Amino acid sequence: MFVRLGLSSHQRQYLVGFIANFSTLMYGISVGWVSPTVPLLLSEDTPLPMGPITKRQASLISALLYICGLVGSLAFGWLADRVGRKWALFLGTLPHVCAHLLIIFATDVVHLYISRCLSGLGCGALFVVLPIYVSEVSEDKIRGVMGSIFCNMVSIGIVTGRAFGSYLDFYIVPYGVLGILTIFIITFPFFPETPQYLLLRQQPEKAEKALRYLRGVTRNLSVPMPPEVKEEFEALKNSPALLNQDKRVRWEDLKPKTTRRAILISLVLISGRSLCGVLPLDNYTASVLMEAGSHEWSPNLSALIVGIFELIGSNLAIICVDRGGRRMNLLVSSGGAAVSITILGGVFFAKTFYGVESAANSWLAVVALSAFMTLAAIGVVAIPFSVSAEVLPPKLRSPVSTTFMLLYWAMTFIIVDFFLIFAEYNGMYTPMWLFTAWCTFEFIFVYFYLPETKGKSFDQVEAELRGEPKKEISPL
């Protein structure tokens, strides 16, 4: 049963995408909550009856999210092809509910370990399932904007988590998070499964009803669909990828040149979300700025400021992604991020070898880091999952996304866990310039290898991957 709304086609799709992305807030909150909470737990003012935690325990509280995110991606990626995109995404929020109930009753660090493991499972679920769901319910014209909501909601979640952890009592924070989750749990079941998944399951009538709902057309099958909606539905039914109803992925499915190219594009872009440096800098914002000589703000306030700049970048991504296109956004984002993080590395290099440490130096670090977070959020962070869903054949979306998400979580865990140790032994400028190297590589890769997917159907994208026809990028 779908909720009845007097909305236009685009308004209805935006609403579905917005409600679906409420689950994404949980990831942002889970990341943002750590920054102000870990120092509190380490202090003598810790709210835990067991007393202050150790630094090793604090490290585990941060890292367990990423380890269990890997498990969640694997489990819920499998569920997405068994119970559907919609219900896999819904079930993925339940670990978050249990995680925050545990925090309410936490008396020692073990409760927090279990809570972070559960949060990781839920985060792994949404990273695999949500991009597929949003891409498959979206019209070609607005698919980019719909996909960009993901990154925007993560940024909102990071700011929310840092604000909650900084200004609310430790045991009050979970109630606020559960209140946000309630909105999703009550409303999302009323929205439809994706038409593509229903066609893959050989349920054409349900698929037509779902598409009618998403395009603002009556679900009465006896009433003819508008020509453009009928054409879209026929294209979905006759798509070569959807005509193959064999759910098992075979070696033959990976042989087409377009498929191999789509897999490589997905691998590079998804890996870039981790290798560009956003996540370690998100987790260690205060430490990085203090190392640069910034003593203008408290660590919690510094983290909030950086989170706000990430949110600005996420909003710019929503505005620009369907104006400039995916390719142009990624070029601007990766190129700008490379320049910004190079400058930040230069600040540390000057301090280490030339003893340069002044108010101007600290302000330059803040500006460079803020610019990096903003520019990375516009494309490198915002676009990979939506582009991956656009270029991969429907049959391969879930297994390929799941595989690359396992790699993403593993890389993220290693980078976040060892960032400070690596910087201590090699200088803070070294990881910064390694991030520069990746952003530069991604710029070159996108320029030479990524076709524009803006406003194109999946069959048109496949034609672009074959290299014909080659279309110019729309100007900003």
Short mmCIF file of C-alpha atoms in Angstrom, two decimals:
data_model
loop_
_atom_site.label_atom_id
_atom_site.label_comp_id
_atom_site.label_asym_id
_atom_site.label_seq_id
_atom_site.Cartn_x
_atom_site.Cartn_y
_atom_site.Cartn_z
CA MET A 1 0.00 0.00 0.00
CA PHE A 2 1.43 3.35 -1.05
CA VAL A 3 0.77 6.65 0.67
CA ARG A 4 -1.41 8.92 -1.47
CA LEU A 5 0.00 12.37 -2.09
CA GLY A 6 -1.11 15.23 -4.29
CA LEU A 7 2.38 15.88 -5.60
CA SER A 8 3.93 16.18 -9.03
CA SER A 9 6.19 13.45 -10.38
CA HIS A 10 9.43 15.19 -9.37
CA GLN A 11 8.09 16.27 -5.99
CA ARG A 12 7.05 12.71 -5.24
CA GLN A 13 10.45 11.33 -6.19
CA TYR A 14 12.21 13.96 -4.07
CA LEU A 15 10.02 13.02 -1.11
CA VAL A 16 10.78 9.31 -1.53
CA GLY A 17 14.50 10.09 -1.80
CA PHE A 18 14.42 12.39 1.22
CA ILE A 19 12.62 9.90 3.48
CA ALA A 20 14.85 7.04 2.30
CA ASN A 21 17.90 9.15 3.18
CA PHE A 22 16.77 9.59 6.78
CA SER A 23 18.64 6.33 7.31
CA THR A 24 21.76 8.11 6.00
CA LEU A 25 21.58 10.56 8.89
CA MET A 26 22.47 7.65 11.15
CA TYR A 27 25.85 7.22 9.49
CA GLY A 28 26.65 10.92 9.81
CA ILE A 29 25.55 10.96 13.44
CA SER A 30 27.60 7.82 14.17
CA VAL A 31 30.72 9.52 12.76
CA GLY A 32 30.07 12.98 14.22
CA TRP A 33 29.18 11.71 17.70
CA VAL A 34 32.69 10.32 18.24
CA SER A 35 34.52 13.66 18.06
CA PRO A 36 33.09 15.24 21.25
CA THR A 37 32.22 12.00 23.03
CA VAL A 38 35.57 10.20 23.12
CA PRO A 39 37.39 13.05 24.95
CA LEU A 40 34.53 13.08 27.47
CA LEU A 41 34.81 9.34 28.04
CA LEU A 42 38.59 9.66 28.49
CA SER A 43 38.21 12.39 31.12
CA GLU A 44 37.51 12.20 34.83
CA ASP A 45 34.04 13.58 34.08
CA THR A 46 33.09 10.46 32.12
CA PRO A 47 29.39 9.55 32.45
CA LEU A 48 30.18 5.82 32.57
CA PRO A 49 29.97 4.31 36.09
CA MET A 50 33.09 2.23 35.33
CA GLY A 51 35.18 5.40 35.14
CA PRO A 52 37.37 6.82 32.35
CA ILE A 53 38.16 4.62 29.37
CA THR A 54 41.69 4.06 28.05
CA LYS A 55 43.04 5.37 24.74
CA ARG A 56 43.04 1.85 23.36
CA GLN A 57 39.36 1.49 24.25
CA ALA A 58 38.66 4.87 22.67
CA SER A 59 40.36 3.68 19.47
CA LEU A 60 38.15 0.60 19.37
CA ILE A 61 35.02 2.69 19.88
CA SER A 62 35.93 4.59 16.71
CA ALA A 63 37.20 1.65 14.64
CA LEU A 64 34.48 -0.93 15.32
CA LEU A 65 32.03 1.08 13.22
CA TYR A 66 34.14 0.48 10.10
CA ILE A 67 34.89 -3.19 10.79
CA CYS A 68 31.21 -3.99 11.23
CA GLY A 69 30.29 -1.74 8.31
CA LEU A 70 32.10 -4.27 6.16
CA VAL A 71 29.92 -7.08 7.55
CA GLY A 72 26.77 -4.98 7.13
CA SER A 73 27.56 -4.26 3.48
CA LEU A 74 27.99 -7.96 2.78
CA ALA A 75 24.85 -9.08 4.62
CA PHE A 76 22.48 -6.38 3.39
CA GLY A 77 23.89 -6.42 -0.14
CA TRP A 78 22.83 -10.07 -0.22
CA LEU A 79 19.42 -9.17 1.22
CA ALA A 80 18.87 -6.47 -1.43
CA ASP A 81 18.55 -9.19 -4.07
CA ARG A 82 16.46 -11.47 -1.84
CA VAL A 83 13.88 -9.29 -0.12
CA GLY A 84 14.21 -6.21 -2.32
CA ARG A 85 15.90 -2.83 -2.10
CA LYS A 86 13.11 -1.31 -0.02
CA TRP A 87 12.94 -3.90 2.75
CA ALA A 88 16.70 -4.43 2.90
CA LEU A 89 17.06 -0.68 3.52
CA PHE A 90 14.29 -0.75 6.13
CA LEU A 91 15.82 -3.70 7.98
CA GLY A 92 19.17 -1.90 7.90
CA THR A 93 17.86 0.76 10.30
CA LEU A 94 16.97 -1.75 13.01
CA PRO A 95 20.59 -2.20 14.18
CA HIS A 96 20.72 1.57 14.75
CA VAL A 97 17.66 1.34 17.00
CA CYS A 98 19.29 -1.38 19.10
CA ALA A 99 22.60 0.51 19.14
CA HIS A 100 21.12 3.66 20.67
CA LEU A 101 18.95 1.74 23.12
CA LEU A 102 22.20 0.18 24.38
CA ILE A 103 23.75 3.62 24.90
CA ILE A 104 20.78 4.64 27.07
CA PHE A 105 21.54 1.74 29.41
CA ALA A 106 25.34 1.69 29.00
CA THR A 107 27.33 1.25 32.20
CA ASP A 108 30.70 0.19 30.79
CA VAL A 109 32.75 0.24 27.61
CA VAL A 110 31.53 -3.20 26.48
CA HIS A 111 28.06 -1.77 25.94
CA LEU A 112 29.61 0.91 23.74
CA TYR A 113 31.56 -1.70 21.79
CA ILE A 114 28.36 -3.61 21.04
CA SER A 115 26.54 -0.38 20.21
CA ARG A 116 29.21 0.66 17.70
CA CYS A 117 29.17 -2.81 16.12
CA LEU A 118 25.42 -2.55 15.62
CA SER A 119 25.75 0.97 14.20
CA GLY A 120 28.38 -0.35 11.79
CA LEU A 121 26.01 -3.05 10.55
CA GLY A 122 23.36 -0.42 9.84
CA CYS A 123 25.85 1.90 8.12
CA GLY A 124 27.09 -0.92 5.91
CA ALA A 125 23.51 -1.63 4.87
CA LEU A 126 22.68 1.88 3.76
CA PHE A 127 25.93 2.36 1.82
CA VAL A 128 25.11 -0.62 -0.41
CA VAL A 129 21.33 -0.55 -0.63
CA LEU A 130 20.39 3.14 -0.55
CA PRO A 131 22.24 4.26 -3.74
CA ILE A 132 20.63 1.39 -5.66
CA TYR A 133 17.17 2.18 -4.32
CA VAL A 134 17.40 5.91 -5.03
CA SER A 135 18.85 5.40 -8.51
CA GLU A 136 16.14 2.91 -9.47
CA VAL A 137 13.20 5.05 -8.32
CA SER A 138 14.56 8.22 -9.97
CA GLU A 139 13.76 9.66 -13.36
CA ASP A 140 16.80 10.13 -15.60
CA LYS A 141 16.52 13.93 -15.46
CA ILE A 142 16.79 14.18 -11.68
CA ARG A 143 18.79 11.07 -10.82
CA GLY A 144 21.91 13.13 -10.08
CA VAL A 145 20.13 15.40 -7.61
CA MET A 146 18.49 12.40 -5.96
CA GLY A 147 21.86 10.70 -5.56
CA SER A 148 23.43 13.85 -4.09
CA ILE A 149 20.91 13.85 -1.23
CA PHE A 150 22.95 10.97 0.23
CA CYS A 151 26.09 13.04 0.85
CA ASN A 152 24.03 16.00 2.03
CA MET A 153 22.29 13.93 4.67
CA VAL A 154 25.62 12.46 5.81
CA SER A 155 26.95 16.00 6.32
CA ILE A 156 23.81 17.01 8.20
CA GLY A 157 24.23 13.90 10.33
CA ILE A 158 27.88 14.75 11.10
CA VAL A 159 26.97 18.25 12.23
CA THR A 160 24.01 16.86 14.22
CA GLY A 161 26.14 14.19 15.88
CA ARG A 162 28.83 16.68 16.86
CA ALA A 163 26.26 19.16 18.17
CA PHE A 164 24.41 16.46 20.13
CA GLY A 165 27.64 15.12 21.62
CA SER A 166 28.95 18.60 22.47
CA TYR A 167 25.87 20.17 24.03
CA LEU A 168 23.59 17.35 25.22
CA ASP A 169 24.05 14.97 28.12
CA PHE A 170 25.60 11.63 27.12
CA TYR A 171 22.45 9.69 28.03
CA ILE A 172 20.09 12.18 26.34
CA VAL A 173 21.69 11.95 22.88
CA PRO A 174 20.21 8.50 22.04
CA TYR A 175 16.67 9.80 22.57
CA GLY A 176 17.21 12.48 19.94
CA VAL A 177 18.60 9.93 17.49
CA LEU A 178 15.73 7.51 18.11
CA GLY A 179 13.29 10.34 17.46
CA ILE A 180 14.86 10.89 14.02
CA LEU A 181 14.75 7.15 13.30
CA THR A 182 11.06 7.04 14.20
CA ILE A 183 10.24 9.35 11.27
CA PHE A 184 11.84 6.90 8.87
CA ILE A 185 10.36 3.76 10.44
CA ILE A 186 6.81 5.14 10.36
CA THR A 187 6.85 6.60 6.84
CA PHE A 188 9.17 4.53 4.65
CA PRO A 189 7.08 1.30 4.52
CA PHE A 190 4.36 3.23 2.65
CA PHE A 191 6.66 3.91 -0.32
CA PRO A 192 7.14 1.45 -3.21
CA GLU A 193 9.76 -1.09 -4.16
CA THR A 194 11.79 -0.14 -7.23
CA PRO A 195 10.29 -1.01 -10.65
CA GLN A 196 13.60 -2.50 -11.81
CA TYR A 197 13.74 -4.95 -8.90
CA LEU A 198 10.12 -6.00 -9.45
CA LEU A 199 10.83 -6.61 -13.13
CA LEU A 200 13.88 -8.66 -12.18
CA ARG A 201 11.53 -10.70 -10.00
CA GLN A 202 9.13 -11.09 -12.94
CA GLN A 203 6.35 -9.03 -11.36
CA PRO A 204 5.43 -6.63 -14.21
CA GLU A 205 2.07 -5.52 -12.76
CA LYS A 206 3.61 -4.52 -9.44
CA ALA A 207 6.45 -2.85 -11.32
CA GLU A 208 3.97 -0.81 -13.38
CA LYS A 209 2.05 0.24 -10.26
CA ALA A 210 5.31 1.31 -8.59
CA LEU A 211 6.37 3.33 -11.62
CA ARG A 212 2.93 4.93 -11.91
CA TYR A 213 3.13 6.01 -8.27
CA LEU A 214 6.65 7.40 -8.64
CA ARG A 215 5.69 9.35 -11.75
CA GLY A 216 2.49 10.76 -10.23
CA VAL A 217 0.13 8.62 -12.35
CA THR A 218 -2.93 6.73 -11.10
CA ARG A 219 -2.12 3.15 -10.11
CA ASN A 220 -5.29 1.91 -11.82
CA LEU A 221 -3.87 -0.29 -14.59
CA SER A 222 -6.99 0.17 -16.72
CA VAL A 223 -6.16 3.87 -17.13
CA PRO A 224 -3.55 4.45 -19.89
CA MET A 225 -0.24 5.90 -18.81
CA PRO A 226 1.00 9.20 -20.28
CA PRO A 227 3.18 8.55 -23.36
CA GLU A 228 6.45 9.48 -21.64
CA VAL A 229 5.77 7.16 -18.68
CA LYS A 230 4.66 4.35 -20.97
CA GLU A 231 7.81 4.79 -23.02
CA GLU A 232 9.94 4.64 -19.87
CA PHE A 233 8.20 1.47 -18.67
CA GLU A 234 8.59 -0.23 -22.05
CA ALA A 235 12.26 0.71 -22.08
CA LEU A 236 12.68 -0.87 -18.65
CA LYS A 237 10.93 -4.06 -19.71
CA ASN A 238 12.96 -4.32 -22.92
CA SER A 239 16.31 -3.40 -21.43
CA PRO A 240 18.80 -6.14 -22.39
CA ALA A 241 20.06 -6.32 -18.83
CA LEU A 242 16.57 -6.82 -17.44
CA LEU A 243 15.54 -9.37 -20.05
CA ASN A 244 18.08 -11.75 -18.55
CA GLN A 245 16.21 -13.11 -15.54
CA ASP A 246 18.98 -15.41 -14.34
CA LYS A 247 19.94 -13.96 -10.95
CA ARG A 248 23.29 -15.75 -10.74
CA VAL A 249 26.30 -13.73 -11.79
CA ARG A 250 28.35 -15.69 -14.32
CA TRP A 251 31.73 -15.08 -15.90
CA GLU A 252 29.92 -14.22 -19.14
CA ASP A 253 28.24 -11.29 -17.39
CA LEU A 254 31.66 -9.72 -16.82
CA LYS A 255 33.02 -10.20 -20.34
CA PRO A 256 31.47 -7.21 -22.19
CA LYS A 257 33.92 -4.34 -22.52
CA THR A 258 31.29 -1.89 -21.28
CA THR A 259 30.78 -3.94 -18.12
CA ARG A 260 34.49 -4.13 -17.36
CA ARG A 261 34.79 -0.39 -17.89
CA ALA A 262 31.80 0.25 -15.59
CA ILE A 263 33.38 -1.95 -12.90
CA LEU A 264 36.70 -0.08 -13.11
CA ILE A 265 34.92 3.28 -12.90
CA SER A 266 33.00 2.10 -9.84
CA LEU A 267 36.17 0.78 -8.20
CA VAL A 268 38.15 4.00 -8.65
CA LEU A 269 35.36 6.37 -7.62
CA ILE A 270 34.24 4.39 -4.57
CA SER A 271 37.85 3.85 -3.44
CA GLY A 272 38.37 7.58 -3.80
CA ARG A 273 35.88 8.35 -1.06
CA SER A 274 38.33 6.72 1.35
CA LEU A 275 41.69 7.45 -0.29
CA CYS A 276 41.06 11.18 -0.82
CA GLY A 277 41.50 11.74 2.94
CA VAL A 278 38.07 13.03 3.96
CA LEU A 279 37.35 10.40 6.61
CA PRO A 280 40.61 10.59 8.61
CA LEU A 281 40.43 14.37 8.49
CA ASP A 282 36.81 14.16 9.61
CA ASN A 283 37.75 11.99 12.58
CA TYR A 284 40.85 13.97 13.57
CA THR A 285 39.90 17.54 12.65
CA ALA A 286 40.84 19.02 16.03
CA SER A 287 44.17 17.14 16.18
CA VAL A 288 45.12 18.25 12.66
CA LEU A 289 44.35 21.91 13.34
CA MET A 290 46.16 21.87 16.68
CA GLU A 291 49.19 20.32 14.95
CA ALA A 292 49.12 23.21 12.47
CA GLY A 293 49.18 25.67 15.37
CA SER A 294 45.51 26.62 15.47
CA HIS A 295 44.41 27.53 18.97
CA GLU A 296 41.55 29.84 18.03
CA TRP A 297 38.69 27.48 18.90
CA SER A 298 37.95 24.56 21.14
CA PRO A 299 38.28 21.13 19.46
CA ASN A 300 34.49 20.64 19.47
CA LEU A 301 33.85 24.02 17.87
CA SER A 302 36.53 23.34 15.24
CA ALA A 303 34.83 20.07 14.35
CA LEU A 304 31.47 21.82 14.00
CA ILE A 305 32.96 24.47 11.71
CA VAL A 306 34.49 21.85 9.42
CA GLY A 307 31.21 19.92 9.42
CA ILE A 308 29.35 23.05 8.34
CA PHE A 309 31.71 23.49 5.39
CA GLU A 310 31.12 19.87 4.41
CA LEU A 311 27.40 20.57 4.53
CA ILE A 312 27.87 23.61 2.27
CA GLY A 313 29.73 21.41 -0.21
CA SER A 314 26.99 18.78 -0.08
CA ASN A 315 24.36 21.40 -0.88
CA LEU A 316 26.46 22.70 -3.74
CA ALA A 317 26.62 19.14 -5.06
CA ILE A 318 22.83 18.94 -5.16
CA ILE A 319 22.66 22.25 -7.04
CA CYS A 320 25.47 21.49 -9.51
CA VAL A 321 25.27 17.75 -10.19
CA ASP A 322 22.47 18.00 -12.77
CA ARG A 323 23.65 21.35 -14.13
CA GLY A 324 27.32 20.71 -14.74
CA GLY A 325 26.97 16.94 -14.90
CA ARG A 326 28.73 14.16 -12.99
CA ARG A 327 31.95 14.41 -14.97
CA MET A 328 32.42 18.16 -14.60
CA ASN A 329 31.58 18.04 -10.89
CA LEU A 330 34.16 15.31 -10.33
CA LEU A 331 36.82 17.24 -12.25
CA VAL A 332 36.23 20.44 -10.26
CA SER A 333 36.01 18.50 -7.00
CA SER A 334 39.11 16.32 -7.41
CA GLY A 335 41.21 19.13 -8.90
CA GLY A 336 40.18 21.66 -6.26
CA ALA A 337 40.65 19.13 -3.44
CA ALA A 338 44.16 18.35 -4.72
CA VAL A 339 45.14 22.03 -4.61
CA SER A 340 43.62 22.58 -1.14
CA ILE A 341 45.22 19.56 0.50
CA THR A 342 48.56 20.44 -1.12
CA ILE A 343 48.42 23.83 0.61
CA LEU A 344 47.55 22.17 3.92
CA GLY A 345 50.51 19.83 3.51
CA GLY A 346 52.68 22.85 2.78
CA VAL A 347 51.65 24.41 6.11
CA PHE A 348 52.90 21.33 7.97
CA PHE A 349 56.06 21.12 5.85
CA ALA A 350 56.91 24.76 6.59
CA LYS A 351 56.33 24.22 10.31
CA THR A 352 58.38 20.99 10.44
CA PHE A 353 61.45 22.12 8.47
CA TYR A 354 61.42 25.90 8.81
CA GLY A 355 59.70 26.42 12.16
CA VAL A 356 56.98 28.58 10.59
CA GLU A 357 54.20 28.88 13.18
CA SER A 358 52.05 31.99 13.40
CA ALA A 359 48.44 33.13 13.55
CA ALA A 360 48.48 33.50 9.75
CA ASN A 361 49.81 29.96 9.44
CA SER A 362 47.03 28.57 11.60
CA TRP A 363 44.37 30.50 9.69
CA LEU A 364 45.78 29.21 6.40
CA ALA A 365 45.43 25.65 7.74
CA VAL A 366 41.80 26.28 8.69
CA VAL A 367 40.99 27.82 5.30
CA ALA A 368 42.77 25.04 3.38
CA LEU A 369 41.07 22.27 5.37
CA SER A 370 37.66 23.94 5.03
CA ALA A 371 38.18 24.38 1.28
CA PHE A 372 39.24 20.75 0.94
CA MET A 373 36.16 19.47 2.78
CA THR A 374 33.85 21.71 0.71
CA LEU A 375 35.38 20.78 -2.64
CA ALA A 376 35.61 17.07 -1.84
CA ALA A 377 31.95 17.04 -0.80
CA ILE A 378 30.88 18.51 -4.15
CA GLY A 379 31.95 15.48 -6.15
CA VAL A 380 34.57 13.06 -4.85
CA VAL A 381 32.41 12.20 -1.84
CA ALA A 382 28.93 12.90 -3.21
CA ILE A 383 28.88 11.32 -6.64
CA PRO A 384 30.59 7.86 -6.64
CA PHE A 385 27.64 5.75 -5.50
CA SER A 386 25.14 7.33 -7.87
CA VAL A 387 27.57 7.06 -10.82
CA SER A 388 28.27 3.43 -9.93
CA ALA A 389 24.54 2.68 -9.95
CA GLU A 390 24.21 4.50 -13.28
CA VAL A 391 27.01 2.71 -15.15
CA LEU A 392 26.63 -0.86 -13.81
CA PRO A 393 24.11 -3.26 -15.41
CA PRO A 394 21.11 -3.82 -13.07
CA LYS A 395 22.02 -7.47 -12.54
CA LEU A 396 25.49 -6.53 -11.28
CA ARG A 397 24.64 -3.47 -9.20
CA SER A 398 24.11 -5.24 -5.92
CA PRO A 399 26.99 -7.79 -6.06
CA VAL A 400 29.51 -5.28 -7.45
CA SER A 401 28.45 -2.54 -5.02
CA THR A 402 28.68 -5.01 -2.15
CA THR A 403 32.17 -6.17 -3.19
CA PHE A 404 33.51 -2.63 -3.50
CA MET A 405 31.89 -1.58 -0.25
CA LEU A 406 33.81 -4.37 1.51
CA LEU A 407 37.00 -2.88 0.07
CA TYR A 408 35.86 0.62 1.02
CA TRP A 409 35.22 -0.30 4.66
CA ALA A 410 38.54 -2.16 4.93
CA MET A 411 40.51 0.76 3.47
CA THR A 412 38.65 3.23 5.67
CA PHE A 413 39.40 1.23 8.81
CA ILE A 414 43.11 1.03 8.00
CA ILE A 415 43.44 4.71 7.04
CA VAL A 416 41.50 6.05 10.03
CA ASP A 417 43.13 3.67 12.51
CA PHE A 418 46.73 4.38 11.44
CA PHE A 419 46.49 7.99 10.32
CA LEU A 420 47.84 9.61 13.49
CA ILE A 421 50.61 7.02 13.98
CA PHE A 422 51.72 7.38 10.36
CA ALA A 423 51.69 11.18 10.65
CA GLU A 424 53.67 11.06 13.90
CA TYR A 425 56.52 9.07 12.33
CA ASN A 426 56.52 10.62 8.85
CA GLY A 427 55.29 14.15 9.49
CA MET A 428 51.74 15.41 9.05
CA TYR A 429 52.61 16.75 5.61
CA THR A 430 53.24 13.21 4.30
CA PRO A 431 49.66 11.87 4.50
CA MET A 432 48.40 15.22 3.20
CA TRP A 433 50.50 14.94 0.06
CA LEU A 434 49.53 11.28 -0.35
CA PHE A 435 45.92 12.47 -0.40
CA THR A 436 47.02 15.05 -2.99
CA ALA A 437 48.44 12.25 -5.14
CA TRP A 438 45.15 10.35 -5.07
CA CYS A 439 43.02 13.42 -5.87
CA THR A 440 45.34 14.21 -8.79
CA PHE A 441 45.08 10.63 -10.08
CA GLU A 442 41.28 10.74 -9.82
CA PHE A 443 41.21 14.01 -11.78
CA ILE A 444 43.22 12.41 -14.60
CA PHE A 445 41.13 9.23 -14.53
CA VAL A 446 37.83 11.09 -14.73
CA TYR A 447 39.09 13.34 -17.52
CA PHE A 448 40.16 10.48 -19.78
CA TYR A 449 37.90 7.59 -18.75
CA LEU A 450 34.53 8.66 -17.36
CA PRO A 451 31.70 9.41 -19.80
CA GLU A 452 28.96 11.84 -18.86
CA THR A 453 25.90 10.04 -17.40
CA LYS A 454 23.79 13.13 -16.76
CA GLY A 455 20.14 12.69 -17.81
CA LYS A 456 20.78 9.42 -19.65
CA SER A 457 18.94 6.12 -19.41
CA PHE A 458 20.91 3.01 -18.50
CA ASP A 459 20.98 1.91 -22.14
CA GLN A 460 22.27 5.33 -23.22
CA VAL A 461 24.99 5.13 -20.57
CA GLU A 462 26.00 1.74 -21.94
CA ALA A 463 26.32 3.31 -25.39
CA GLU A 464 28.52 6.04 -23.89
CA LEU A 465 30.73 3.37 -22.31
CA ARG A 466 31.22 1.88 -25.77
CA GLY A 467 32.49 5.29 -26.83
CA GLU A 468 29.65 6.12 -29.18
CA PRO A 469 28.20 8.60 -29.51
CA LYS A 470 30.55 11.02 -27.74
CA LYS A 471 28.62 13.97 -26.33
CA GLU A 472 29.87 17.27 -25.07
CA ILE A 473 29.59 18.14 -21.38
CA SER A 474 26.88 20.66 -20.60
CA PRO A 475 28.38 23.91 -19.30
CA LEU A 476 27.80 25.04 -15.72
#
